[in-house]
Short mmCIF file of C-alpha atoms and ligand atoms in Angstrom, two decimals:
data_model
loop_
_atom_site.label_atom_id
_atom_site.label_comp_id
_atom_site.label_asym_id
_atom_site.label_seq_id
_atom_site.Cartn_x
_atom_site.Cartn_y
_atom_site.Cartn_z
CA MET Y 1454 11.90 125.58 -20.45
CA LYS Y 1455 10.58 129.10 -20.00
CA THR Y 1456 12.47 132.35 -19.50
CA GLN Y 1457 12.02 136.08 -20.05
CA VAL Y 1458 14.80 136.79 -22.56
CA ALA Y 1459 16.46 134.08 -24.66
CA ILE Y 1460 19.86 135.30 -25.84
CA ILE Y 1461 21.41 133.68 -28.91
CA GLY Y 1462 25.22 133.86 -28.93
CA ALA Y 1463 27.86 133.93 -26.17
CA GLY Y 1464 30.08 136.59 -27.69
CA PRO Y 1465 30.58 139.85 -25.79
CA SER Y 1466 27.09 141.12 -26.80
CA GLY Y 1467 25.18 138.11 -25.55
CA LEU Y 1468 27.18 137.64 -22.36
CA LEU Y 1469 27.10 141.34 -21.39
CA LEU Y 1470 23.35 141.53 -22.03
CA GLY Y 1471 22.79 138.42 -19.91
CA GLN Y 1472 24.79 139.87 -17.03
CA LEU Y 1473 23.05 143.27 -17.12
CA LEU Y 1474 19.59 141.68 -17.34
CA ALA Y 1475 20.39 139.41 -14.40
CA LYS Y 1476 21.43 142.49 -12.38
CA SER Y 1477 17.96 143.91 -13.11
CA GLY Y 1478 16.26 140.68 -12.06
CA ILE Y 1479 15.31 139.70 -15.63
CA ALA Y 1480 15.62 135.95 -16.23
CA ASN Y 1481 17.65 134.93 -19.27
CA ILE Y 1482 19.37 132.00 -20.94
CA VAL Y 1483 22.35 132.19 -23.32
CA ILE Y 1484 22.43 129.65 -26.17
CA GLU Y 1485 25.72 129.34 -28.08
CA GLN Y 1486 26.56 126.98 -30.91
CA ARG Y 1487 30.29 126.71 -30.15
CA SER Y 1488 32.22 125.61 -27.07
CA ALA Y 1489 33.39 128.21 -24.53
CA ALA Y 1490 37.01 127.38 -25.43
CA TYR Y 1491 36.32 128.07 -29.12
CA VAL Y 1492 34.71 131.43 -28.30
CA LEU Y 1493 37.72 132.38 -26.17
CA GLY Y 1494 40.14 131.31 -28.90
CA ARG Y 1495 39.05 134.08 -31.26
CA ILE Y 1496 41.47 137.01 -31.23
CA ARG Y 1497 39.69 140.33 -31.66
CA ALA Y 1498 40.48 143.99 -30.96
CA GLY Y 1499 41.26 145.41 -27.56
CA VAL Y 1500 40.43 149.11 -27.16
CA LEU Y 1501 37.55 149.96 -24.82
CA GLU Y 1502 35.72 153.27 -24.76
CA GLN Y 1503 34.86 154.79 -21.38
CA THR Y 1504 31.15 154.02 -21.96
CA THR Y 1505 32.04 150.35 -22.51
CA VAL Y 1506 34.04 150.29 -19.28
CA GLU Y 1507 31.10 151.91 -17.46
CA LEU Y 1508 28.72 149.21 -18.77
CA LEU Y 1509 31.15 146.50 -17.64
CA ASP Y 1510 31.22 148.26 -14.23
CA GLN Y 1511 27.42 148.18 -14.09
CA ALA Y 1512 27.47 144.50 -15.02
CA GLY Y 1513 29.86 143.89 -12.10
CA VAL Y 1514 32.56 142.33 -14.28
CA SER Y 1515 35.28 144.98 -14.32
CA ALA Y 1516 37.52 144.17 -11.33
CA ARG Y 1517 40.29 142.56 -13.43
CA LEU Y 1518 39.85 145.16 -16.18
CA HIS Y 1519 40.62 147.92 -13.65
CA ARG Y 1520 43.64 145.98 -12.35
CA GLU Y 1521 45.15 144.89 -15.66
CA GLY Y 1522 43.72 147.24 -18.35
CA LEU Y 1523 46.02 149.95 -19.63
CA PRO Y 1524 44.52 153.47 -19.71
CA HIS Y 1525 45.70 155.32 -22.83
CA ASP Y 1526 45.51 159.10 -22.97
CA GLY Y 1527 46.64 159.39 -26.57
CA VAL Y 1528 47.06 157.64 -29.89
CA GLU Y 1529 49.52 158.21 -32.70
CA LEU Y 1530 49.05 158.50 -36.44
CA CYS Y 1531 52.10 158.23 -38.67
CA PHE Y 1532 52.33 159.43 -42.25
CA GLY Y 1533 55.17 160.51 -44.50
CA GLY Y 1534 57.48 158.81 -41.98
CA GLN Y 1535 56.47 161.25 -39.20
CA ARG Y 1536 54.64 160.24 -36.03
CA HIS Y 1537 51.98 162.62 -34.71
CA ARG Y 1538 50.29 162.21 -31.35
CA ILE Y 1539 46.61 162.92 -30.81
CA ASP Y 1540 46.13 163.94 -27.18
CA LEU Y 1541 42.83 162.15 -26.59
CA HIS Y 1542 42.57 163.16 -22.96
CA GLY Y 1543 43.68 166.75 -23.48
CA LEU Y 1544 41.20 167.22 -26.35
CA THR Y 1545 38.19 165.41 -24.87
CA GLY Y 1546 38.78 164.82 -21.15
CA LYS Y 1547 38.34 161.10 -21.87
CA ARG Y 1548 40.67 158.17 -22.41
CA VAL Y 1549 40.46 154.63 -23.77
CA THR Y 1550 41.45 151.40 -22.02
CA VAL Y 1551 43.52 148.70 -23.70
CA TYR Y 1552 42.13 145.32 -22.61
CA GLY Y 1553 41.56 142.45 -25.04
CA GLN Y 1554 38.10 141.36 -26.11
CA THR Y 1555 39.15 137.83 -25.16
CA GLU Y 1556 39.69 139.01 -21.58
CA VAL Y 1557 36.32 140.81 -21.53
CA THR Y 1558 34.65 137.60 -22.73
CA HIS Y 1559 36.56 135.56 -20.13
CA ASP Y 1560 35.43 137.87 -17.30
CA LEU Y 1561 31.82 137.73 -18.51
CA MET Y 1562 31.89 133.92 -18.71
CA ASP Y 1563 33.36 133.66 -15.20
CA ALA Y 1564 30.72 136.01 -13.79
CA ARG Y 1565 27.93 134.05 -15.51
CA THR Y 1566 29.20 130.79 -14.07
CA ALA Y 1567 29.62 132.34 -10.59
CA ALA Y 1568 26.04 133.64 -10.69
CA GLY Y 1569 24.77 130.22 -11.79
CA LEU Y 1570 23.00 131.67 -14.84
CA PRO Y 1571 21.87 129.15 -17.46
CA THR Y 1572 24.14 128.86 -20.49
CA VAL Y 1573 24.10 126.23 -23.21
CA TYR Y 1574 27.28 125.73 -25.22
CA GLU Y 1575 27.60 123.55 -28.32
CA ALA Y 1576 23.89 123.87 -29.11
CA GLN Y 1577 23.20 122.38 -32.55
CA ASN Y 1578 20.66 123.47 -35.18
CA VAL Y 1579 19.58 126.58 -33.30
CA ARG Y 1580 16.30 127.96 -34.71
CA ILE Y 1581 13.96 130.74 -33.64
CA SER Y 1582 10.21 130.97 -34.22
CA GLY Y 1583 7.13 132.97 -33.27
CA PHE Y 1584 8.92 136.29 -32.82
CA ASP Y 1585 6.41 138.02 -35.10
CA GLY Y 1586 3.60 136.96 -32.74
CA THR Y 1587 3.30 136.72 -28.97
CA GLN Y 1588 5.01 133.38 -28.30
CA PRO Y 1589 8.62 133.42 -29.41
CA GLN Y 1590 10.60 130.21 -29.04
CA VAL Y 1591 14.16 129.04 -29.48
CA HIS Y 1592 14.80 125.47 -30.54
CA TYR Y 1593 18.13 123.66 -30.38
CA GLU Y 1594 19.62 120.21 -30.12
CA LEU Y 1595 22.10 119.06 -27.53
CA ASP Y 1596 23.55 115.55 -27.55
CA GLY Y 1597 20.84 114.52 -30.01
CA VAL Y 1598 17.97 115.77 -27.81
CA THR Y 1599 15.73 118.62 -29.02
CA HIS Y 1600 15.01 121.46 -26.58
CA ASP Y 1601 12.43 124.26 -26.87
CA VAL Y 1602 12.74 127.49 -24.91
CA SER Y 1603 9.63 129.68 -24.59
CA CYS Y 1604 10.37 133.32 -23.84
CA ASP Y 1605 8.98 136.85 -23.92
CA PHE Y 1606 11.75 138.11 -26.20
CA ILE Y 1607 14.69 136.86 -28.26
CA ALA Y 1608 17.96 138.81 -28.31
CA GLY Y 1609 19.89 138.05 -31.50
CA CYS Y 1610 23.52 138.44 -30.33
CA ASP Y 1611 24.79 135.78 -32.73
CA GLY Y 1612 27.19 137.75 -34.87
CA TYR Y 1613 27.37 138.42 -38.57
CA HIS Y 1614 26.81 134.76 -39.60
CA GLY Y 1615 24.11 134.06 -37.02
CA VAL Y 1616 20.64 132.60 -37.39
CA CYS Y 1617 18.62 135.55 -36.03
CA ARG Y 1618 19.06 138.15 -38.78
CA ALA Y 1619 18.79 135.30 -41.31
CA SER Y 1620 15.37 134.37 -39.87
CA VAL Y 1621 13.88 137.79 -40.64
CA PRO Y 1622 11.98 137.96 -43.97
CA ALA Y 1623 14.27 139.67 -46.51
CA ALA Y 1624 11.58 142.22 -47.36
CA SER Y 1625 11.64 143.51 -43.76
CA LEU Y 1626 15.37 144.29 -43.82
CA ASN Y 1627 17.37 147.10 -45.35
CA LEU Y 1628 21.01 146.12 -45.85
CA HIS Y 1629 23.82 148.62 -46.43
CA GLU Y 1630 27.30 147.36 -47.23
CA ARG Y 1631 30.78 148.39 -48.35
CA VAL Y 1632 33.52 145.82 -48.84
CA TYR Y 1633 37.08 147.17 -48.89
CA PRO Y 1634 39.62 145.91 -51.45
CA PHE Y 1635 42.15 144.70 -48.84
CA GLY Y 1636 42.51 142.81 -45.56
CA TRP Y 1637 44.54 143.00 -42.34
CA LEU Y 1638 47.16 140.41 -41.55
CA GLY Y 1639 47.48 140.33 -37.75
CA VAL Y 1640 50.14 138.83 -35.49
CA LEU Y 1641 49.96 138.37 -31.72
CA ALA Y 1642 53.33 137.92 -29.98
CA ASP Y 1643 54.74 137.93 -26.47
CA VAL Y 1644 57.04 140.88 -27.04
CA PRO Y 1645 56.87 144.32 -25.39
CA PRO Y 1646 54.97 146.90 -27.48
CA VAL Y 1647 57.13 149.20 -29.60
CA ASN Y 1648 55.38 152.24 -28.10
CA HIS Y 1649 53.32 152.84 -24.96
CA GLU Y 1650 50.40 154.03 -27.15
CA LEU Y 1651 48.94 152.66 -30.41
CA ILE Y 1652 50.42 153.81 -33.72
CA TYR Y 1653 48.25 153.83 -36.88
CA VAL Y 1654 50.55 154.05 -39.91
CA HIS Y 1655 49.85 155.35 -43.40
CA HIS Y 1656 52.56 154.12 -45.79
CA GLU Y 1657 52.92 153.78 -49.54
CA ARG Y 1658 53.26 149.98 -49.13
CA GLY Y 1659 49.99 149.97 -47.15
CA PHE Y 1660 48.56 150.59 -43.67
CA ALA Y 1661 50.12 149.17 -40.51
CA LEU Y 1662 49.04 149.22 -36.85
CA CYS Y 1663 51.11 148.77 -33.71
CA SER Y 1664 48.76 147.70 -30.93
CA GLN Y 1665 49.12 145.80 -27.68
CA ARG Y 1666 47.39 143.69 -25.07
CA SER Y 1667 49.72 144.33 -22.12
CA HIS Y 1668 53.26 145.49 -21.35
CA THR Y 1669 54.52 142.11 -22.56
CA ARG Y 1670 52.09 141.18 -25.35
CA SER Y 1671 51.79 143.03 -28.67
CA ARG Y 1672 49.34 142.93 -31.54
CA TYR Y 1673 50.55 144.17 -34.92
CA TYR Y 1674 48.82 144.37 -38.30
CA VAL Y 1675 49.80 145.08 -41.90
CA GLN Y 1676 47.38 145.76 -44.75
CA CYS Y 1677 47.46 142.87 -47.24
CA ALA Y 1678 45.71 141.83 -50.45
CA LEU Y 1679 42.22 140.35 -50.05
CA ASP Y 1680 43.27 137.05 -51.61
CA ASP Y 1681 46.49 136.77 -49.57
CA LYS Y 1682 46.93 133.66 -47.40
CA VAL Y 1683 48.43 133.34 -43.91
CA GLU Y 1684 50.62 130.50 -45.25
CA ASN Y 1685 52.36 133.06 -47.47
CA TRP Y 1686 53.66 134.87 -44.40
CA SER Y 1687 56.44 133.47 -42.26
CA ASP Y 1688 57.01 135.36 -39.01
CA ASP Y 1689 60.17 136.88 -40.52
CA ALA Y 1690 58.29 138.07 -43.60
CA PHE Y 1691 55.68 139.70 -41.37
CA TRP Y 1692 58.21 141.50 -39.15
CA ASN Y 1693 60.19 142.68 -42.19
CA GLU Y 1694 57.07 144.09 -43.84
CA LEU Y 1695 56.03 145.82 -40.62
CA LYS Y 1696 59.50 147.37 -40.23
CA CYS Y 1697 59.35 148.68 -43.82
CA ARG Y 1698 56.17 150.59 -42.95
CA LEU Y 1699 57.45 152.14 -39.71
CA PRO Y 1700 59.77 155.15 -39.47
CA ALA Y 1701 63.40 153.88 -39.28
CA ALA Y 1702 63.83 154.99 -35.65
CA THR Y 1703 60.64 153.14 -34.62
CA ALA Y 1704 61.56 150.02 -36.62
CA ALA Y 1705 64.90 149.99 -34.84
CA GLU Y 1706 63.08 149.75 -31.50
CA LEU Y 1707 60.71 146.96 -32.53
CA THR Y 1708 61.13 143.73 -30.59
CA THR Y 1709 60.15 140.72 -32.70
CA GLY Y 1710 59.42 137.16 -31.61
CA PRO Y 1711 57.50 134.02 -32.54
CA SER Y 1712 53.84 134.59 -33.36
CA LEU Y 1713 51.22 133.16 -30.99
CA GLU Y 1714 48.52 133.72 -33.58
CA LYS Y 1715 48.46 134.92 -37.17
CA SER Y 1716 45.31 135.57 -39.19
CA ILE Y 1717 43.87 137.60 -42.05
CA ALA Y 1718 40.61 139.51 -41.67
CA PRO Y 1719 38.69 141.19 -44.50
CA LEU Y 1720 37.39 144.72 -43.94
CA ARG Y 1721 33.71 145.46 -44.27
CA SER Y 1722 31.16 148.12 -43.35
CA PHE Y 1723 27.65 146.70 -42.94
CA VAL Y 1724 24.37 147.79 -41.35
CA ALA Y 1725 21.04 145.94 -41.24
CA GLU Y 1726 18.01 148.08 -40.41
CA PRO Y 1727 15.82 148.01 -38.39
CA MET Y 1728 17.15 146.12 -35.37
CA ARG Y 1729 13.76 145.00 -34.05
CA PHE Y 1730 11.21 142.65 -35.59
CA GLY Y 1731 8.29 142.08 -33.24
CA ARG Y 1732 9.81 140.24 -30.29
CA LEU Y 1733 13.26 139.76 -31.84
CA PHE Y 1734 15.98 142.34 -31.14
CA LEU Y 1735 19.40 142.30 -32.85
CA ALA Y 1736 22.55 143.57 -31.14
CA GLY Y 1737 26.26 143.72 -32.02
CA ASP Y 1738 27.75 142.05 -35.08
CA ALA Y 1739 24.37 140.44 -35.87
CA ALA Y 1740 23.23 143.90 -37.01
CA HIS Y 1741 26.38 145.70 -38.09
CA ILE Y 1742 30.06 145.37 -38.93
CA VAL Y 1743 32.69 148.10 -38.93
CA PRO Y 1744 36.19 147.86 -40.37
CA PRO Y 1745 38.61 147.60 -37.41
CA THR Y 1746 40.43 150.87 -38.09
CA GLY Y 1747 38.56 152.86 -35.43
CA ALA Y 1748 38.40 149.96 -32.91
CA LYS Y 1749 34.62 150.36 -32.74
CA GLY Y 1750 33.33 146.75 -33.16
CA LEU Y 1751 33.23 145.72 -29.52
CA ASN Y 1752 32.29 149.22 -28.34
CA LEU Y 1753 29.27 149.38 -30.64
CA ALA Y 1754 28.20 145.93 -29.50
CA ALA Y 1755 28.40 147.19 -25.91
CA SER Y 1756 26.37 150.34 -26.57
CA ASP Y 1757 23.65 148.32 -28.38
CA VAL Y 1758 23.49 146.11 -25.33
CA GLY Y 1759 23.31 149.17 -23.06
CA PHE Y 1760 20.31 150.47 -25.02
CA LEU Y 1761 18.66 147.04 -25.10
CA TRP Y 1762 19.16 146.54 -21.37
CA GLN Y 1763 17.47 149.91 -20.74
CA ALA Y 1764 14.63 148.95 -23.08
CA PHE Y 1765 13.98 145.59 -21.38
CA SER Y 1766 14.30 147.18 -17.93
CA GLU Y 1767 11.69 149.80 -18.85
CA HIS Y 1768 9.41 147.13 -20.29
CA TYR Y 1769 9.55 144.92 -17.21
CA GLY Y 1770 9.29 148.05 -15.05
CA GLY Y 1771 5.93 148.75 -16.68
CA SER Y 1772 6.66 151.32 -19.42
CA ALA Y 1773 6.42 150.40 -23.09
CA GLY Y 1774 8.41 153.18 -24.78
CA GLY Y 1775 11.89 151.66 -24.43
CA LEU Y 1776 11.32 148.68 -26.68
CA ASP Y 1777 9.85 150.87 -29.41
CA ALA Y 1778 12.78 153.30 -29.26
CA TYR Y 1779 15.57 150.67 -29.23
CA SER Y 1780 16.26 150.35 -32.94
CA GLN Y 1781 16.30 154.08 -33.62
CA ARG Y 1782 18.44 154.91 -30.58
CA ALA Y 1783 20.98 152.21 -31.36
CA LEU Y 1784 21.15 153.04 -35.08
CA ALA Y 1785 21.76 156.74 -34.45
CA ARG Y 1786 25.00 155.84 -32.65
CA ILE Y 1787 25.86 153.00 -35.03
CA TRP Y 1788 25.75 155.19 -38.13
CA LYS Y 1789 28.10 157.72 -36.54
CA ALA Y 1790 30.56 154.96 -35.67
CA GLU Y 1791 30.17 153.54 -39.19
CA ARG Y 1792 31.04 156.97 -40.56
CA PHE Y 1793 34.11 157.31 -38.35
CA SER Y 1794 35.37 153.78 -39.10
CA TRP Y 1795 34.87 154.29 -42.85
CA TRP Y 1796 36.60 157.69 -42.69
CA MET Y 1797 39.59 156.41 -40.74
CA THR Y 1798 39.87 153.40 -43.06
CA SER Y 1799 39.75 155.66 -46.12
CA LEU Y 1800 42.30 158.03 -44.62
CA MET Y 1801 44.92 155.48 -43.58
CA HIS Y 1802 44.92 152.73 -46.24
CA LYS Y 1803 46.42 152.35 -49.67
CA PHE Y 1804 43.56 151.81 -52.12
CA PRO Y 1805 44.71 149.76 -55.12
CA ASP Y 1806 42.54 151.68 -57.58
CA THR Y 1807 43.04 155.25 -56.34
CA SER Y 1808 43.99 157.91 -58.88
CA SER Y 1809 46.71 160.48 -58.23
CA PHE Y 1810 43.88 162.86 -57.35
CA GLY Y 1811 42.63 160.47 -54.68
CA GLN Y 1812 46.13 160.10 -53.26
CA HIS Y 1813 46.51 163.87 -53.03
CA MET Y 1814 43.16 164.15 -51.25
CA GLN Y 1815 44.37 161.62 -48.68
CA GLN Y 1816 47.70 163.43 -48.20
CA ALA Y 1817 45.98 166.81 -47.92
CA GLU Y 1818 43.54 165.46 -45.34
CA LEU Y 1819 46.34 164.01 -43.20
CA ASP Y 1820 48.32 167.22 -43.52
CA TYR Y 1821 45.29 169.26 -42.51
CA LEU Y 1822 44.49 166.95 -39.58
CA PHE Y 1823 47.78 167.71 -37.87
CA SER Y 1824 47.62 171.43 -38.53
CA SER Y 1825 44.20 171.89 -36.98
CA GLN Y 1826 43.20 171.50 -33.35
CA ALA Y 1827 39.58 171.34 -34.50
CA ALA Y 1828 40.28 168.43 -36.85
CA MET Y 1829 42.24 166.56 -34.18
CA THR Y 1830 39.37 167.11 -31.73
CA VAL Y 1831 36.92 165.58 -34.21
CA LEU Y 1832 39.12 162.50 -34.46
CA ALA Y 1833 39.67 162.35 -30.70
CA GLU Y 1834 36.01 162.65 -29.71
CA ASN Y 1835 35.03 159.89 -32.13
CA TYR Y 1836 37.94 157.66 -31.10
CA VAL Y 1837 37.15 157.85 -27.37
CA GLY Y 1838 33.49 157.22 -28.22
CA LEU Y 1839 30.43 159.40 -28.71
CA PRO Y 1840 27.97 159.66 -25.81
CA MET Y 1841 25.10 157.16 -25.52
CA VAL Y 1842 22.02 159.34 -25.97
N1 APR I 3186 23.33 129.76 -32.68
C1 APR I 3186 23.95 130.05 -31.52
N2 APR I 3186 25.05 130.84 -31.48
C2 APR I 3186 25.50 131.33 -32.64
C3 APR I 3186 24.87 131.06 -33.88
C4 APR I 3186 23.74 130.23 -33.87
N3 APR I 3186 23.10 129.92 -35.00
N4 APR I 3186 25.56 131.69 -34.86
C5 APR I 3186 26.56 132.33 -34.26
N5 APR I 3186 26.55 132.11 -32.92
C6 APR I 3186 27.50 132.61 -31.91
C7 APR I 3186 28.93 132.63 -32.39
O1 APR I 3186 29.55 131.35 -32.27
C8 APR I 3186 29.55 133.66 -31.47
O2 APR I 3186 30.10 133.10 -30.31
O3 APR I 3186 27.22 133.96 -31.62
C9 APR I 3186 28.39 134.58 -31.11
C10 APR I 3186 28.53 135.96 -31.71
O4 APR I 3186 29.66 136.58 -31.15
P1 APR I 3186 30.51 137.70 -31.93
O5 APR I 3186 30.70 137.31 -33.34
O6 APR I 3186 31.71 137.96 -31.10
O7 APR I 3186 29.54 138.97 -31.95
P2 APR I 3186 29.15 139.99 -30.79
O8 APR I 3186 28.94 139.31 -29.49
O9 APR I 3186 28.09 140.87 -31.35
O10 APR I 3186 30.48 140.84 -30.57
C11 APR I 3186 30.88 141.84 -31.40
O11 APR I 3186 32.94 140.85 -31.86
O12 APR I 3186 33.41 140.51 -34.10
C12 APR I 3186 33.70 141.27 -33.00
O13 APR I 3186 34.34 143.36 -33.81
C13 APR I 3186 33.33 142.64 -33.24
O14 APR I 3186 34.26 143.24 -31.26
C14 APR I 3186 33.02 143.05 -31.89
C15 APR I 3186 32.35 141.95 -31.26
C1 PHB I 3187 43.88 145.47 -31.71
O1 PHB I 3187 44.59 145.67 -30.71
O2 PHB I 3187 43.67 144.32 -32.12
C2 PHB I 3187 43.32 146.64 -32.41
C3 PHB I 3187 43.49 147.90 -31.87
C4 PHB I 3187 42.99 149.01 -32.52
C5 PHB I 3187 42.30 148.84 -33.70
C6 PHB I 3187 42.09 147.58 -34.23
C7 PHB I 3187 42.60 146.47 -33.58
O3 PHB I 3187 41.83 149.94 -34.34
#
C-alpha cells in the first residue's frame, strides 16, 4: 500500500491529524495497535482550550461538542479552606470547554468511519523504517499477515510508550524529565458535580480536584502516594478523603455514588527534542508529557497537530519552509505549557520532602495570587491556552 502520510496511533493526536489532512486532500492511513473499544475505554482529562475547539471545528468534528460541551468562564482554586474564583473570561476574554477526551476521540473515530478513511486497528508488531532517507515505510502484522505501507512521511502519534520515538537513534534525541513524588487517584461517577466550575484544592493532606464531564457525571481526584494501589481505596474511602480536603460547606454539598472507574496516574513532566527526524514527525504524548494539573495534555497534542497540519499543507502546496519550522514552532508552545503545568503542580500539591521554608513559599505564592489581578491574569491566560504562533 502507498499513501502520503502514515499516522501511527489512533489517540486524539493521530485521529485529529488524519481528519485535518483529509480536509486538505492529503491521503493518510492510521495504524493503531489496540482495538477502537480499548482506545475509547481510557479515561483522560476533559478541558478544551478555545484553540483546540477551533481545530476540531476545522476538522469538521465539533457538532456534538457544541451541543453537549459545557463552556466554563471561570475556575476555582481553594487553599486554607477558602475558595477563590479566577474569572477566566473577564481576565482574558476567553473560556474553556468541558468535554471529555473520550468524547473527542469518539467523534473523531465516527468522522473517520463516515469519510471512509483507512484505519487499521489491532495492528501487531508495528515498525517504521527508512525515515532518515527518502522512502519511509511502516510495517505491521494483522491476523498473521505482514503489511508494508510506503509513504512520504510518518507521523508518530503513538503516545509516550510508542514505537516512533523509540526508533530514533538515542544520540539524536534530547530528553528532559521530572517525575513527581505522588500520583492522582481518580474516580468517575454518575453524580452531579459539586460546583458548576472546576475546583483545584490545596490541602495539608494533599491536592484534590473537583472536575466534571456533564451536569450528571463528575470526575474527582485526590493526590496519593506513588506506590498506592487502587485496591486500597473503596469508594467510601475515596469520598471520605475527598470530603476531608474540601471546605466543610462544599463537602456538605458533595453528592457521592458508586464509581464507574477508578485509577491511579503518576505525574510526570517530559519533553523529547527535536520533534522531527528526516521524514518522521512526532506529535502529542509521543514527544511530551505534562502533569495533569493544568489540563494541558490533550490541548498540547491538538496544537502540535495544528502546526503539523500546516506544515504538511505547505509542503504539498509547494513550499518547503513549514516542515523545517515544525519542531521549533511546536516546542516553543510546548515549553510554555510545560512551565505552566509544572508551576501549577508545584503550587497546589503537598510535597513529601518540602521544608518549612518551601511550605511558606507555597503559601505566600497562593496568598499573592489572590491579592493581585496581574498574577490572576497570568494564571488565566495560561489556563485558557496561549496563542498558536
Ligand atoms: N503502534 C501503533 N499504535 C501504537 C503503538 C504502536 N507501536 N504504541 C502506541 N500506540 C497507540 C496507543 O495504543 C494509543 O491509542 O498510540 C495511541 C496514542 O494515543 P495517546 O496516548 O492518547 O496519545 P495522543 O494521541 O498524543 O494524545 C495525547 O492523551 O495521554 C493523553 O494527556 C494526554 O490528553 C493527552 C492525549
Ligand atoms: C479531568 O476532568 O479529568 C481533569 C480536569 C482538569 C485537570 C485535570 C483533569 O486539570
